[in-house]
Coordinates of N, CA and C in Angstrom, one line a residue:
Chain Q
Q1 N -88.3 -22.7 -18.5 CA -87.2 -22.5 -19.4 C -87.7 -22.8 -20.8
Q2 N -87.8 -21.8 -21.7 CA -88.3 -22.1 -23.0 C -87.1 -22.2 -24.0
Q3 N -86.4 -23.3 -23.8 CA -85.3 -23.6 -24.7 C -85.3 -25.0 -25.2
V4 N -84.8 -25.2 -26.4 CA -84.6 -26.5 -26.9 C -83.1 -26.6 -27.3
K5 N -82.4 -27.5 -26.8 CA -81.0 -27.7 -27.1 C -80.8 -28.8 -28.1
Q6 N -80.1 -28.5 -29.2 CA -79.9 -29.5 -30.2 C -78.4 -29.8 -30.5
S7 N -78.1 -31.0 -30.8 CA -76.7 -31.4 -31.1 C -76.8 -32.6 -32.0
P8 N -75.7 -32.8 -32.8 CA -74.5 -32.0 -33.0 C -74.9 -30.8 -33.9
Q9 N -74.0 -29.8 -33.9 CA -74.1 -28.7 -34.8 C -74.0 -29.1 -36.3
S10 N -73.1 -30.0 -36.5 CA -72.9 -30.5 -37.9 C -72.6 -32.0 -37.9
L11 N -72.9 -32.7 -39.0 CA -72.8 -34.1 -39.1 C -72.5 -34.5 -40.5
I12 N -71.5 -35.4 -40.7 CA -71.2 -35.9 -42.0 C -71.3 -37.4 -41.9
V13 N -72.0 -38.0 -42.8 CA -72.2 -39.5 -42.9 C -72.0 -39.9 -44.4
Q14 N -71.7 -41.2 -44.5 CA -71.7 -41.8 -45.9 C -73.1 -42.2 -46.2
K15 N -73.3 -42.2 -47.5 CA -74.6 -42.7 -48.0 C -74.9 -44.1 -47.4
G16 N -76.2 -44.2 -47.0 CA -76.6 -45.5 -46.3 C -76.4 -45.5 -44.8
G17 N -75.7 -44.5 -44.3 CA -75.5 -44.4 -42.9 C -76.8 -43.9 -42.2
I18 N -76.7 -43.9 -40.8 CA -77.9 -43.5 -40.1 C -77.5 -42.3 -39.2
P19 N -77.7 -41.1 -39.7 CA -77.4 -40.0 -38.8 C -78.4 -39.8 -37.7
I20 N -78.0 -39.4 -36.6 CA -78.9 -39.2 -35.4 C -78.7 -37.8 -34.9
I21 N -79.8 -37.1 -34.7 CA -79.7 -35.7 -34.2 C -80.5 -35.7 -32.9
N22 N -79.9 -35.1 -31.9 CA -80.5 -35.1 -30.6 C -81.0 -33.8 -30.1
C23 N -82.1 -33.8 -29.4 CA -82.6 -32.5 -28.8 C -83.1 -32.8 -27.3
A24 N -82.9 -31.8 -26.5 CA -83.3 -31.8 -25.1 C -84.1 -30.6 -24.7
Y25 N -85.0 -30.7 -23.8 CA -85.7 -29.6 -23.3 C -85.9 -29.7 -21.8
E26 N -86.3 -28.6 -21.2 CA -86.5 -28.5 -19.8 C -88.0 -28.4 -19.4
N27 N -88.7 -27.6 -20.2 CA -90.1 -27.3 -19.8 C -91.1 -28.4 -20.1
T28 N -91.6 -29.0 -19.1 CA -92.5 -30.2 -19.3 C -93.9 -29.8 -19.8
A29 N -94.1 -28.5 -20.0 CA -95.3 -28.0 -20.6 C -95.3 -28.1 -22.1
F30 N -94.1 -28.4 -22.7 CA -94.1 -28.6 -24.1 C -94.9 -29.9 -24.4
D31 N -95.7 -29.8 -25.4 CA -96.5 -31.1 -25.7 C -96.6 -31.4 -27.2
Y32 N -95.8 -30.8 -28.0 CA -95.7 -31.2 -29.4 C -94.3 -30.9 -29.9
F33 N -93.8 -31.9 -30.7 CA -92.3 -31.8 -31.0 C -92.2 -32.1 -32.5
P34 N -92.1 -31.1 -33.3 CA -91.9 -31.3 -34.8 C -90.4 -31.2 -35.2
W35 N -90.1 -31.8 -36.3 CA -88.8 -31.6 -36.9 C -89.0 -31.0 -38.2
Y36 N -88.1 -30.0 -38.5 CA -88.2 -29.3 -39.8 C -86.9 -29.6 -40.6
Q37 N -87.0 -29.6 -41.9 CA -85.9 -29.8 -42.8 C -85.8 -28.5 -43.6
Q38 N -84.6 -28.0 -43.8 CA -84.4 -26.7 -44.5 C -83.3 -26.9 -45.5
F39 N -83.5 -26.6 -46.8 CA -82.5 -26.6 -47.8 C -82.0 -25.2 -48.0
P40 N -80.8 -25.0 -48.5 CA -80.2 -23.7 -48.6 C -81.2 -22.8 -49.5
G41 N -81.4 -21.6 -49.0 CA -82.2 -20.6 -49.7 C -83.7 -20.9 -49.7
K42 N -84.1 -21.9 -48.9 CA -85.5 -22.2 -48.8 C -86.0 -22.0 -47.3
G43 N -87.4 -22.0 -47.2 CA -87.9 -22.0 -45.8 C -88.0 -23.4 -45.3
P44 N -88.1 -23.5 -43.9 CA -88.2 -24.9 -43.3 C -89.5 -25.6 -43.7
A45 N -89.4 -26.9 -43.8 CA -90.6 -27.7 -44.1 C -90.8 -28.8 -43.1
L46 N -92.0 -29.0 -42.7 CA -92.3 -30.0 -41.6 C -91.9 -31.4 -42.2
L47 N -91.2 -32.1 -41.4 CA -90.7 -33.5 -41.8 C -91.5 -34.5 -41.1
I48 N -91.6 -34.4 -39.8 CA -92.2 -35.4 -38.9 C -92.4 -34.8 -37.6
A49 N -93.4 -35.2 -36.8 CA -93.7 -34.7 -35.5 C -94.2 -35.7 -34.6
I50 N -94.1 -35.5 -33.3 CA -94.5 -36.4 -32.3 C -95.1 -35.7 -31.0
R51 N -96.0 -36.4 -30.3 CA -96.5 -35.9 -29.1 C -95.9 -36.8 -28.0
P52 N -95.8 -36.2 -26.7 CA -95.0 -36.9 -25.7 C -95.7 -38.2 -25.2
D53 N -96.9 -38.5 -25.6 CA -97.5 -39.8 -25.1 C -97.1 -40.9 -26.0
V54 N -96.3 -40.7 -27.0 CA -95.8 -41.7 -27.9 C -94.3 -41.8 -27.8
S55 N -93.7 -43.0 -27.8 CA -92.2 -43.1 -27.6 C -91.5 -43.2 -29.0
E56 N -92.2 -43.5 -30.0 CA -91.5 -43.6 -31.3 C -92.6 -43.3 -32.4
K57 N -92.1 -42.7 -33.5 CA -92.9 -42.5 -34.7 C -92.1 -42.6 -35.9
K58 N -92.6 -43.4 -36.9 CA -91.8 -43.6 -38.1 C -92.6 -43.0 -39.3
E59 N -92.0 -42.3 -40.2 CA -92.6 -41.9 -41.5 C -91.5 -42.1 -42.5
G60 N -91.7 -43.2 -43.3 CA -90.7 -43.5 -44.3 C -89.3 -43.8 -43.7
R61 N -88.3 -43.1 -44.1 CA -86.9 -43.4 -43.6 C -86.7 -42.5 -42.3
F62 N -87.6 -41.7 -41.9 CA -87.4 -40.9 -40.7 C -88.1 -41.4 -39.5
T63 N -87.4 -41.4 -38.4 CA -87.9 -41.9 -37.1 C -87.6 -40.9 -36.0
I64 N -88.6 -40.7 -35.2 CA -88.4 -39.9 -34.0 C -88.5 -40.9 -32.8
S65 N -87.5 -40.8 -31.9 CA -87.5 -41.5 -30.7 C -87.7 -40.5 -29.6
F66 N -88.7 -40.7 -28.6 CA -89.0 -39.8 -27.6 C -88.9 -40.4 -26.2
N67 N -88.1 -39.8 -25.4 CA -87.9 -40.2 -24.0 C -88.4 -39.1 -23.0
K68 N -89.7 -39.3 -22.6 CA -90.3 -38.3 -21.8 C -89.7 -38.1 -20.5
S69 N -89.2 -39.1 -19.8 CA -88.6 -39.0 -18.5 C -87.3 -38.3 -18.6
A70 N -86.5 -38.5 -19.6 CA -85.3 -37.8 -19.8 C -85.4 -36.4 -20.5
K71 N -86.6 -36.1 -21.0 CA -86.9 -34.9 -21.7 C -85.9 -34.7 -22.9
Q72 N -85.9 -35.8 -23.6 CA -85.0 -35.8 -24.8 C -85.8 -36.5 -26.0
F73 N -85.4 -36.0 -27.2 CA -86.0 -36.7 -28.4 C -84.9 -36.6 -29.5
S74 N -85.0 -37.5 -30.4 CA -84.0 -37.6 -31.5 C -84.6 -38.0 -32.8
L75 N -83.9 -37.6 -33.8 CA -84.3 -37.9 -35.2 C -83.3 -38.9 -35.8
H76 N -83.8 -40.0 -36.4 CA -82.9 -40.9 -37.0 C -83.3 -41.0 -38.5
I77 N -82.3 -40.9 -39.4 CA -82.6 -41.0 -40.8 C -82.0 -42.3 -41.3
M78 N -82.9 -43.3 -41.7 CA -82.4 -44.6 -42.1 C -82.0 -44.5 -43.6
D79 N -80.9 -45.3 -43.9 CA -80.5 -45.4 -45.3 C -80.3 -44.0 -45.9
S80 N -79.6 -43.1 -45.3 CA -79.5 -41.7 -45.7 C -78.9 -41.6 -47.1
Q81 N -79.4 -40.6 -47.8 CA -79.1 -40.3 -49.2 C -78.5 -38.9 -49.4
P82 N -77.7 -38.7 -50.4 CA -77.2 -37.3 -50.6 C -78.2 -36.3 -50.6
G83 N -79.4 -36.6 -51.1 CA -80.5 -35.7 -51.2 C -81.1 -35.3 -49.8
D84 N -80.6 -36.0 -48.8 CA -81.0 -35.7 -47.4 C -80.1 -34.6 -46.8
S85 N -79.1 -34.2 -47.5 CA -78.2 -33.1 -47.1 C -79.0 -31.8 -46.9
A86 N -79.0 -31.3 -45.7 CA -79.9 -30.2 -45.4 C -79.6 -29.8 -44.0
T87 N -80.3 -28.8 -43.5 CA -80.2 -28.4 -42.1 C -81.5 -28.9 -41.4
Y88 N -81.4 -29.5 -40.3 CA -82.5 -30.1 -39.6 C -82.7 -29.3 -38.3
F89 N -83.9 -29.0 -38.0 CA -84.3 -28.3 -36.7 C -85.3 -29.1 -36.0
C90 N -85.0 -29.3 -34.7 CA -86.1 -29.8 -33.8 C -86.8 -28.5 -33.3
A91 N -88.0 -28.7 -32.8 CA -88.8 -27.6 -32.3 C -89.7 -28.2 -31.2
A92 N -90.3 -27.3 -30.5 CA -91.3 -27.6 -29.4 C -92.4 -26.6 -29.4
V93 N -93.6 -27.0 -29.0 CA -94.7 -26.1 -28.8 C -95.3 -26.2 -27.4
L94 N -95.5 -25.1 -26.8 CA -96.1 -25.1 -25.4 C -97.6 -25.5 -25.5
S95 N -98.0 -26.3 -24.5 CA -99.4 -26.6 -24.4 C -100.2 -25.4 -24.1
G96 N -101.4 -25.3 -24.9 CA -102.3 -24.2 -24.7 C -101.8 -22.9 -25.0
N97 N -100.7 -22.8 -25.7 CA -100.1 -21.6 -26.1 C -100.6 -21.1 -27.5
T98 N -99.9 -20.2 -28.1 CA -100.3 -19.7 -29.4 C -99.8 -20.5 -30.5
G99 N -99.2 -21.6 -30.3 CA -98.7 -22.4 -31.4 C -97.3 -22.0 -31.9
K100 N -96.7 -21.0 -31.2 CA -95.4 -20.6 -31.7 C -94.4 -21.7 -31.5
L101 N -93.4 -21.8 -32.4 CA -92.4 -22.8 -32.4 C -91.2 -22.3 -31.7
I102 N -90.7 -23.1 -30.8 CA -89.4 -22.9 -30.1 C -88.4 -23.8 -30.8
F103 N -87.4 -23.3 -31.5 CA -86.5 -24.1 -32.3 C -85.2 -24.4 -31.6
G104 N -84.7 -25.5 -31.9 CA -83.3 -25.8 -31.6 C -82.4 -25.1 -32.5
Q105 N -81.1 -25.2 -32.3 CA -80.1 -24.4 -33.0 C -79.8 -24.9 -34.4
G106 N -80.2 -26.1 -34.7 CA -80.1 -26.6 -36.1 C -78.9 -27.5 -36.2
T107 N -79.0 -28.5 -37.1 CA -77.9 -29.4 -37.4 C -77.7 -29.5 -38.9
T108 N -76.5 -29.2 -39.4 CA -76.3 -29.3 -40.8 C -75.7 -30.7 -41.1
L109 N -76.5 -31.4 -41.9 CA -76.2 -32.7 -42.3 C -75.6 -32.8 -43.7
Q110 N -74.5 -33.5 -43.9 CA -74.0 -33.8 -45.2 C -73.9 -35.3 -45.4
V111 N -74.5 -35.8 -46.4 CA -74.5 -37.2 -46.7 C -73.6 -37.3 -48.0
K112 N -72.5 -38.0 -47.8 CA -71.5 -38.2 -48.9 C -71.9 -39.4 -49.8
P113 N -71.7 -39.2 -51.1 CA -72.1 -40.3 -52.0 C -71.3 -41.6 -51.8
Chain K
N10 N -102.9 -24.8 -55.2 CA -102.9 -23.9 -54.1 C -101.5 -23.4 -53.8
A11 N -101.3 -22.1 -54.1 CA -100.0 -21.6 -53.9 C -99.6 -21.6 -52.5
G12 N -98.3 -21.7 -52.3 CA -97.7 -21.7 -50.9 C -97.7 -20.4 -50.3
V13 N -97.0 -20.2 -49.2 CA -96.8 -18.9 -48.6 C -95.8 -18.1 -49.4
M14 N -96.2 -16.9 -49.7 CA -95.4 -16.1 -50.6 C -94.8 -14.9 -49.7
Q15 N -93.5 -14.7 -50.0 CA -92.9 -13.6 -49.3 C -92.2 -12.7 -50.4
N16 N -92.2 -11.4 -50.2 CA -91.5 -10.5 -51.0 C -91.1 -9.3 -50.3
P17 N -89.9 -8.7 -50.7 CA -89.0 -9.3 -51.7 C -88.2 -10.5 -51.1
R18 N -87.6 -11.2 -52.0 CA -86.8 -12.3 -51.5 C -85.4 -11.8 -51.0
H19 N -84.9 -10.8 -51.5 CA -83.7 -10.2 -51.0 C -83.9 -8.7 -50.9
L20 N -83.4 -8.1 -49.9 CA -83.6 -6.7 -49.6 C -82.3 -6.1 -49.0
V21 N -81.8 -5.1 -49.7 CA -80.6 -4.4 -49.2 C -81.0 -3.0 -48.7
R22 N -80.6 -2.7 -47.5 CA -80.9 -1.3 -47.0 C -79.6 -0.8 -46.4
R23 N -79.5 0.5 -46.3 CA -78.4 1.2 -45.6 C -78.9 1.5 -44.2
R24 N -78.0 1.6 -43.3 CA -78.3 1.9 -41.9 C -79.2 3.1 -41.9
G25 N -80.2 3.0 -41.0 CA -81.1 4.2 -40.9 C -82.3 4.1 -41.8
Q26 N -82.3 3.3 -42.8 CA -83.5 3.2 -43.7 C -84.5 2.3 -43.1
E27 N -85.7 2.2 -43.8 CA -86.8 1.4 -43.3 C -86.8 0.1 -44.2
A28 N -87.2 -1.0 -43.6 CA -87.4 -2.2 -44.4 C -88.8 -2.7 -44.2
R29 N -89.5 -3.0 -45.3 CA -90.8 -3.5 -45.2 C -90.9 -4.9 -45.9
L30 N -91.2 -5.9 -45.1 CA -91.3 -7.3 -45.6 C -92.7 -7.7 -45.7
R31 N -93.1 -8.4 -46.8 CA -94.5 -8.8 -47.0 C -94.6 -10.3 -47.0
C32 N -95.8 -10.7 -46.5 CA -96.1 -12.1 -46.4 C -97.5 -12.4 -46.8
S33 N -97.8 -13.2 -47.8 CA -99.1 -13.6 -48.2 C -99.3 -15.0 -47.8
P34 N -100.2 -15.3 -46.8 CA -100.4 -16.6 -46.4 C -101.0 -17.5 -47.4
M35 N -101.0 -18.8 -47.2 CA -101.7 -19.7 -48.0 C -103.2 -19.4 -48.0
K36 N -103.9 -19.8 -49.1 CA -105.3 -19.6 -49.2 C -106.0 -20.3 -48.1
G37 N -106.9 -19.6 -47.4 CA -107.7 -20.2 -46.3 C -107.0 -20.1 -45.0
H38 N -105.7 -19.6 -44.9 CA -105.0 -19.5 -43.7 C -105.2 -18.1 -43.1
S39 N -105.5 -18.0 -41.8 CA -105.8 -16.7 -41.2 C -104.8 -16.4 -40.1
H40 N -103.8 -17.3 -39.9 CA -102.9 -17.1 -38.8 C -101.5 -17.0 -39.5
V41 N -100.8 -16.0 -39.0 CA -99.4 -15.7 -39.6 C -98.4 -15.6 -38.4
Y42 N -97.3 -16.2 -38.6 CA -96.2 -16.1 -37.7 C -94.9 -15.6 -38.4
W43 N -94.2 -14.7 -37.7 CA -92.9 -14.3 -38.3 C -91.8 -14.8 -37.4
Y44 N -90.7 -15.3 -38.0 CA -89.5 -15.8 -37.4 C -88.3 -15.1 -38.0
R45 N -87.2 -15.0 -37.2 CA -86.0 -14.4 -37.7 C -84.9 -15.5 -37.5
Q46 N -84.1 -15.6 -38.6 CA -82.9 -16.5 -38.5 C -81.7 -15.7 -38.7
L47 N -80.9 -15.6 -37.7 CA -79.6 -14.9 -37.8 C -78.6 -15.9 -38.3
P48 N -77.5 -15.4 -38.9 CA -76.5 -16.3 -39.5 C -76.0 -17.3 -38.5
E49 N -76.0 -18.6 -38.9 CA -75.5 -19.7 -38.1 C -76.3 -19.9 -36.9
E50 N -77.6 -19.5 -36.9 CA -78.4 -19.7 -35.7 C -79.8 -20.3 -36.1
G51 N -80.5 -20.8 -35.2 CA -81.8 -21.3 -35.4 C -82.8 -20.2 -35.6
L52 N -84.1 -20.6 -35.9 CA -85.1 -19.6 -36.0 C -85.7 -19.2 -34.7
K53 N -85.9 -17.8 -34.6 CA -86.5 -17.3 -33.3 C -87.8 -16.7 -33.6
F54 N -88.8 -17.1 -32.8 CA -90.1 -16.5 -33.0 C -90.1 -15.0 -32.7
M55 N -90.9 -14.3 -33.5 CA -91.0 -12.8 -33.3 C -92.4 -12.5 -32.9
V56 N -93.4 -12.8 -33.8 CA -94.8 -12.4 -33.6 C -95.8 -13.3 -34.2
Y57 N -97.0 -13.3 -33.6 CA -98.1 -14.2 -34.1 C -99.3 -13.2 -34.3
L58 N -99.8 -13.3 -35.5 CA -101.0 -12.4 -35.8 C -102.1 -13.2 -36.4
Q59 N -103.3 -12.7 -36.1 CA -104.5 -13.1 -36.9 C -105.0 -11.9 -37.6
K60 N -106.0 -12.0 -38.4 CA -106.5 -10.9 -39.2 C -106.8 -9.7 -38.2
E61 N -106.1 -8.6 -38.4 CA -106.4 -7.4 -37.7 C -106.0 -7.4 -36.2
N62 N -105.4 -8.5 -35.8 CA -105.0 -8.6 -34.4 C -103.6 -9.2 -34.2
I63 N -102.9 -8.6 -33.3 CA -101.6 -9.1 -32.8 C -101.9 -10.0 -31.6
I64 N -101.6 -11.3 -31.7 CA -101.9 -12.2 -30.6 C -100.8 -12.4 -29.6
D65 N -99.6 -12.5 -30.2 CA -98.4 -12.7 -29.3 C -97.2 -12.0 -30.0
E66 N -96.7 -11.0 -29.3 CA -95.5 -10.3 -29.9 C -94.3 -10.4 -28.9
S67 N -94.3 -11.5 -28.1 CA -93.3 -11.6 -27.1 C -91.9 -11.7 -27.7
G68 N -91.7 -12.0 -28.9 CA -90.4 -12.2 -29.5 C -89.9 -10.9 -30.3
M69 N -90.7 -9.9 -30.3 CA -90.4 -8.7 -31.1 C -89.5 -7.8 -30.3
P70 N -88.5 -7.3 -30.9 CA -87.7 -6.3 -30.2 C -88.6 -5.1 -29.8
K71 N -88.3 -4.4 -28.7 CA -89.2 -3.4 -28.2 C -89.3 -2.2 -29.1
E72 N -88.2 -1.9 -29.8 CA -88.1 -0.7 -30.6 C -87.9 -1.0 -32.0
R73 N -88.4 -0.2 -32.9 CA -88.1 -0.2 -34.3 C -88.9 -1.3 -35.1
F74 N -89.3 -2.3 -34.5 CA -90.0 -3.4 -35.2 C -91.5 -3.3 -34.9
S75 N -92.3 -3.5 -36.0 CA -93.7 -3.6 -35.9 C -94.3 -4.6 -36.9
A76 N -95.5 -5.1 -36.7 CA -96.1 -6.0 -37.6 C -97.6 -5.8 -37.7
E77 N -98.1 -6.1 -38.8 CA -99.6 -6.0 -39.0 C -100.1 -7.0 -39.9
F78 N -101.3 -7.3 -39.8 CA -102.0 -8.3 -40.7 C -103.4 -7.7 -41.0
P79 N -103.5 -6.9 -42.0 CA -104.8 -6.2 -42.2 C -105.9 -7.1 -42.7
K80 N -107.1 -6.6 -42.7 CA -108.2 -7.4 -43.1 C -108.0 -7.8 -44.6
E81 N -107.5 -6.9 -45.4 CA -107.2 -7.2 -46.8 C -105.7 -7.0 -47.0
G82 N -105.1 -7.9 -47.8 CA -103.7 -7.7 -48.1 C -102.8 -8.6 -47.3
P83 N -101.5 -8.4 -47.6 CA -100.5 -9.3 -46.9 C -100.2 -8.8 -45.5
S84 N -99.5 -9.7 -44.7 CA -99.0 -9.3 -43.5 C -97.7 -8.5 -43.8
I85 N -97.4 -7.5 -43.0 CA -96.2 -6.7 -43.1 C -95.4 -6.7 -41.9
L86 N -94.1 -6.9 -42.0 CA -93.1 -6.8 -40.9 C -92.3 -5.5 -41.3
R87 N -92.3 -4.6 -40.4 CA -91.7 -3.3 -40.7 C -90.6 -3.1 -39.7
I88 N -89.4 -2.7 -40.2 CA -88.2 -2.4 -39.4 C -87.8 -1.0 -39.7
Q89 N -87.9 -0.2 -38.7 CA -87.5 1.2 -38.9 C -86.0 1.4 -38.5
Q90 N -85.4 2.4 -39.2 CA -84.0 2.7 -38.8 C -83.1 1.5 -38.7
V91 N -83.0 0.7 -39.7 CA -82.3 -0.6 -39.6 C -80.9 -0.3 -39.2
V92 N -80.3 -1.4 -38.5 CA -78.9 -1.4 -38.1 C -78.4 -2.7 -38.6
R93 N -77.0 -2.8 -38.6 CA -76.4 -4.0 -39.2 C -76.8 -5.3 -38.5
G94 N -77.1 -5.2 -37.2 CA -77.6 -6.4 -36.5 C -78.9 -6.9 -37.0
D95 N -79.6 -6.1 -37.8 CA -80.9 -6.6 -38.3 C -80.7 -7.5 -39.5
S96 N -79.5 -7.6 -40.0 CA -79.3 -8.5 -41.2 C -79.6 -9.9 -40.8
A97 N -80.5 -10.5 -41.5 CA -80.9 -11.9 -41.2 C -81.9 -12.3 -42.3
A98 N -82.3 -13.6 -42.1 CA -83.4 -14.1 -43.0 C -84.7 -14.0 -42.1
Y99 N -85.7 -13.5 -42.7 CA -87.0 -13.4 -42.0 C -88.0 -14.3 -42.7
F100 N -88.5 -15.2 -41.9 CA -89.5 -16.2 -42.5 C -90.9 -15.9 -41.9
C101 N -91.8 -16.1 -42.8 CA -93.2 -16.0 -42.4 C -93.8 -17.4 -42.5
A102 N -94.7 -17.8 -41.6 CA -95.4 -19.0 -41.7 C -96.9 -18.8 -41.5
S103 N -97.7 -19.6 -42.2 CA -99.1 -19.5 -42.0 C -99.7 -20.8 -41.6
S104 N -100.9 -20.7 -40.9 CA -101.6 -21.9 -40.5 C -103.1 -21.6 -40.6
P105 N -103.9 -22.7 -40.8 CA -105.3 -22.5 -40.9 C -105.9 -22.1 -39.6
P106 N -107.2 -21.7 -39.6 CA -107.9 -21.4 -38.4 C -107.9 -22.6 -37.4
G107 N -108.1 -22.3 -36.1 CA -108.0 -23.3 -35.1 C -109.0 -24.4 -35.1
G108 N -109.1 -25.2 -34.1 CA -110.0 -26.3 -34.0 C -109.2 -27.6 -33.7
R109 N -108.0 -27.7 -34.3 CA -107.2 -28.9 -34.0 C -106.3 -28.6 -32.8
F110 N -105.7 -29.7 -32.3 CA -104.7 -29.5 -31.2 C -103.6 -28.6 -31.7
Y111 N -103.0 -28.9 -32.8 CA -102.0 -28.1 -33.3 C -102.1 -28.0 -34.8
N112 N -102.0 -26.8 -35.4 CA -102.1 -26.7 -36.8 C -100.7 -26.5 -37.4
E113 N -100.4 -27.3 -38.4 CA -99.0 -27.2 -39.0 C -98.8 -25.8 -39.6
Q114 N -97.6 -25.3 -39.4 CA -97.2 -24.0 -39.9 C -96.5 -24.3 -41.2
F115 N -96.9 -23.6 -42.3 CA -96.2 -23.7 -43.6 C -95.4 -22.4 -43.8
F116 N -94.1 -22.7 -44.1 CA -93.2 -21.5 -44.2 C -93.0 -21.1 -45.6
G117 N -92.8 -19.8 -45.7 CA -92.5 -19.2 -47.0 C -91.0 -19.3 -47.2
P118 N -90.5 -18.8 -48.4 CA -89.1 -18.9 -48.7 C -88.2 -17.9 -48.0
G119 N -88.8 -17.0 -47.3 CA -88.0 -16.0 -46.6 C -87.6 -14.8 -47.3
T120 N -87.3 -13.7 -46.6 CA -86.7 -12.5 -47.1 C -85.3 -12.3 -46.4
R121 N -84.3 -12.3 -47.3 CA -83.0 -12.1 -46.7 C -82.6 -10.6 -46.7
L122 N -82.5 -10.0 -45.6 CA -82.3 -8.6 -45.4 C -80.8 -8.4 -45.1
T123 N -80.2 -7.5 -45.9 CA -78.8 -7.2 -45.7 C -78.8 -5.7 -45.4
V124 N -78.2 -5.3 -44.3 CA -78.0 -3.9 -44.0 C -76.6 -3.5 -44.1
L125 N -76.3 -2.5 -45.0 CA -75.0 -2.1 -45.3 C -74.5 -1.0 -44.3

């Protein structure tokens, strides 16, 4: 099953809050999980990525938590800022495949001042 | 180093016309991916090309859509006889030649196609 399910569809938090976006997958052959950030009118940009042999990865205010047994992973944004308001996509890549990205449906985040 | 370039940024076509979308990858990148983003949806893989070769076209509609990446010049996504359902944002991404486990894909700004 080559799907990645993402939730919630939209999220509103106050400045300083910690929005959490969740993704789930079925295919255990996925072995690379990037998160992309997209601003209106722009293309997606890689934010942070993780491999399934790691349970957590932090880059600045962004953290990925990975639960291999549950086949779930999530993005946490610490001390969120209005400039973080964007659409966030989780994605997955199949092992040994062509590198094509299988995207989740996206989460639109609004951080209120 | 310029990023991935796509043109036009906006394209309006009437039903039945042809749409040609261009993508110039980043310098040194020889792999190109095309994705489509329908309104209120995530991005869907369409096709993966290397110079002069289509590697994976599993996401391409069977009819009216074609893609190429010639030895010289940009990659082209061509949609013949467009229909309203083709209205979407089309994104191109490029990555460097292989060798690593996974090469990051760098996305262009997209072409927004509107079919009247």
